Amino acid sequence: MINVFTAVVFGAIGLLLAVGGAQLVSLSGSPYYLAAGIVLMITAVLVVARRAEALWLHGLLILASLGWAVYEVGFDWWQLGTRGGLIVLLGLWLMLPAVRRPLVRPRRAEELGRPANVWPVAIPVLVSFAVAAYAMTIDPYDRAGSLPTDKVTQAPSYGGDVPDGEWHQYGRTPYGQRYSPLAEITTENVDKLKVAWTYQTGDVKLPDDVGETTYQVTPLKVADTLYLCTPHNWAIAVDAATGKEKWKFDPNAGLNPDRQHQTCRGVTYYADPAATAGAECATRVYLPTSDARLIALDAATGKVCESFADKGTLRLEAGMPYNPAGYYYSTSPPVIAAGKIIIGGAVNDNYSTKSQSGVIRAFDVNTGALVWNWDSANPVETAPIGPGETYTANSPNSWSVFSVDEQLGLVYVPLGNQVPDQIGIGRTASVEKYSSSIVALDVNTGADRWVRQTVHHDLWDMDVPAQPVLLDITTKDGTAVPALVGPTKQGDIYVLDRRTGQPILPISEIPAPGGAIEDDFTAPTQPITDLTFRPDRLEEKDMWGVTLIDQMMCRIAFRKLKYDGQYTPPSLEGTLVYPGNFGTFNWGSVAVDPERQVMFGMPTYLAFTSRLVPRDQVPPKEQSQKGSEQGLNRNDGAAYGVYMGPFLSPLGIPCQAPPWGTVAGADLRTGEIAYQHRNGTVMDMTPLPLPFKVGVPGIGGPMITKGGVVFLGAAVDNYLRAYDLTTGKELWKARLPAGGQATPMTYEQGGKQYLVMVAGGHGSVGTKPGDYVIAYTLSE
């Protein structure tokens, strides 16, 4: 009976591989799967015939598979294991005495009770184990090295007047460095961090929430108080020493199924220099909401400051040519400079060409009066629009965080593009100029001083997602140059003179693929920076899977997609987009050490696919459909809709081989990448809690301290980690009660340095939701 079962298993697996392998060969893919399928089916026949040759044939298949795997991927354990795992497991099954016993040579039929010799399979299995053991000791994708430890400057500029022990803005200061001068926590003692307090906000994910309900806030710390917001836009103040709640404000932003995001990355703090200390609303917290409001709150009490705008509320839909509910809101905190609060807004990707404007506006921080407006579709006219006037519909918007240099009088804005992201038909000259760029605006007038485009004629949603980071970089001759570091989705790091936008590290143009759809076009070249974390072009051998079968299916899918490398244009048959829409870098940006003039980031590698759908083939919208950036994006008003999503296997894991997530350090003076390591485990990605360090995707940002420690959550396993800034080595980790897709911060209170992490999960990456704010200190 067991030989029948064995034959059925071998035959079924062989048939699957043979059929899929034949399809793959017809697509000019690898012949291995077809050959392996045929061998397995022959083995099944031999097992039914009770022939010992089944063992010899399978042993040869193991050795051939091993040779093929090493030829394709070298000694990368994570790729060798998935190629050989199933074949070796089948070999182990054949080695069982109960399976071997019926297998004999015809001339030895009289010895039917004696199992066939095990060595034809055992030796290849042992060879495979030996190769696997060796592969586990090396990592061909690891880049080991060290960042320079010398302090380039003894008096770095942090930007803004922020006490060392506080955290006043999203990136601590207007420069967005995500760097703290605190040094109590060091590489030597970081492993002694323990939980000091935990606060739960009470704002949890609801059944009617959209998929991307996420907790991404970085709290602020001013004096003895932390200020934060929650996914449903509650504003909360807690005691910095104890985590005890001081006040809570609920703006009642409600739910809307058309929102693509339900999140809040932070609030903005302001102290009025002209106000009497302790007076009502002398200090304020400005709260952006998902129903397009900006609300001013008294930082001491949480009460609405009714002297601001319309009884404390500024309605951001004012001046918009179209205003469908749920299509426009601000997920990121505004910045304050020169008495103005400056804000952009998120426009739903690929919903409708009748979208709100991407206008950037500056309001009087005390009264809410409009001071200037910069609309990239009408960039010259920055004076406030009059009553009854509207901004340009569907101009490139900015949903991320701005940076400010008040001495230069500039605010730095990362820009996206217009709807639809994947179709460039009919774009205006201004859209072509400003889309997917970093723009420097005059703080006082809104006029643009310079623009640096990172993608020409963007057809891939490669909007600039990250807050630009400001620092002064010392050149070889000792001159300090005001610099801007701009991470991008495609993996490039722009290091620019922030006065002019000119490159400090070189930028060049390289040829890009053509082949756009009818009436559209592609840019013949695309920019690339000398400091770049772009991945290599994918090949069929880079496809991955838990087993040979799903790996083969990923190869078939890869061969069917249109792919000529990065910047392959969208198509009707389907295009592979790599890096994908998540980007190599996203809103978490990078952290810099302004003394050592180095950076730490979390390059992520996850391929996506996009497929254009002619308008007459776009199905009607379902009544229960919720907002999302994945699946069908309707692009109402455009000639095409688009199906988008990560490139996943039938088992729901990425089709391309890991690592999907890394950590890396680079020298900003030279552009040299010192190290890059896999980051994160599959602990929370699989049914079993397996702590395999594959290198998993992440979304969030890092934070550096003067003690030489980097803190980062972000990965899709629920951990907060500490790294050595110099080497990237993991020093410590703490298990989180939910996903840590936020950026940590640190502060000093009562003579202690605290580390704070928000754990609330991320809807798009599927991490565990929660409502936790956790503070750590060194154990006594």
JSON list of C-alpha atoms in Angstrom, two decimals, residues 319 321 355-359 375 377-378 390-395:
[
{"chain": "A", "resi": 319, "resn": "GLY", "atom": "CA", "xyz": [-10.38, 76.57, -2.63]},
{"chain": "A", "resi": 321, "resn": "PRO", "atom": "CA", "xyz": [-12.19, 72.70, -7.44]},
{"chain": "A", "resi": 355, "resn": "SER", "atom": "CA", "xyz": [-9.02, 65.35, -7.73]},
{"chain": "A", "resi": 356, "resn": "GLN", "atom": "CA", "xyz": [-8.22, 68.13, -5.32]},
{"chain": "A", "resi": 357, "resn": "SER", "atom": "CA", "xyz": [-5.24, 70.34, -5.95]},
{"chain": "A", "resi": 358, "resn": "GLY", "atom": "CA", "xyz": [-1.81, 69.47, -4.61]},
{"chain": "A", "resi": 359, "resn": "VAL", "atom": "CA", "xyz": [-1.37, 73.09, -3.52]},
{"chain": "A", "resi": 375, "resn": "ASP", "atom": "CA", "xyz": [0.25, 75.37, -6.78]},
{"chain": "A", "resi": 377, "resn": "ALA", "atom": "CA", "xyz": [0.27, 73.78, -11.90]},
{"chain": "A", "resi": 378, "resn": "ASN", "atom": "CA", "xyz": [0.35, 77.57, -11.50]},
{"chain": "A", "resi": 390, "resn": "THR", "atom": "CA", "xyz": [-10.02, 77.72, -6.92]},
{"chain": "A", "resi": 391, "resn": "TYR", "atom": "CA", "xyz": [-6.70, 76.01, -7.26]},
{"chain": "A", "resi": 392, "resn": "THR", "atom": "CA", "xyz": [-5.77, 73.79, -10.19]},
{"chain": "A", "resi": 393, "resn": "ALA", "atom": "CA", "xyz": [-7.36, 70.39, -10.05]},
{"chain": "A", "resi": 394, "resn": "ASN", "atom": "CA", "xyz": [-5.16, 67.32, -9.83]},
{"chain": "A", "resi": 395, "resn": "SER", "atom": "CA", "xyz": [-1.78, 69.03, -9.59]}
]
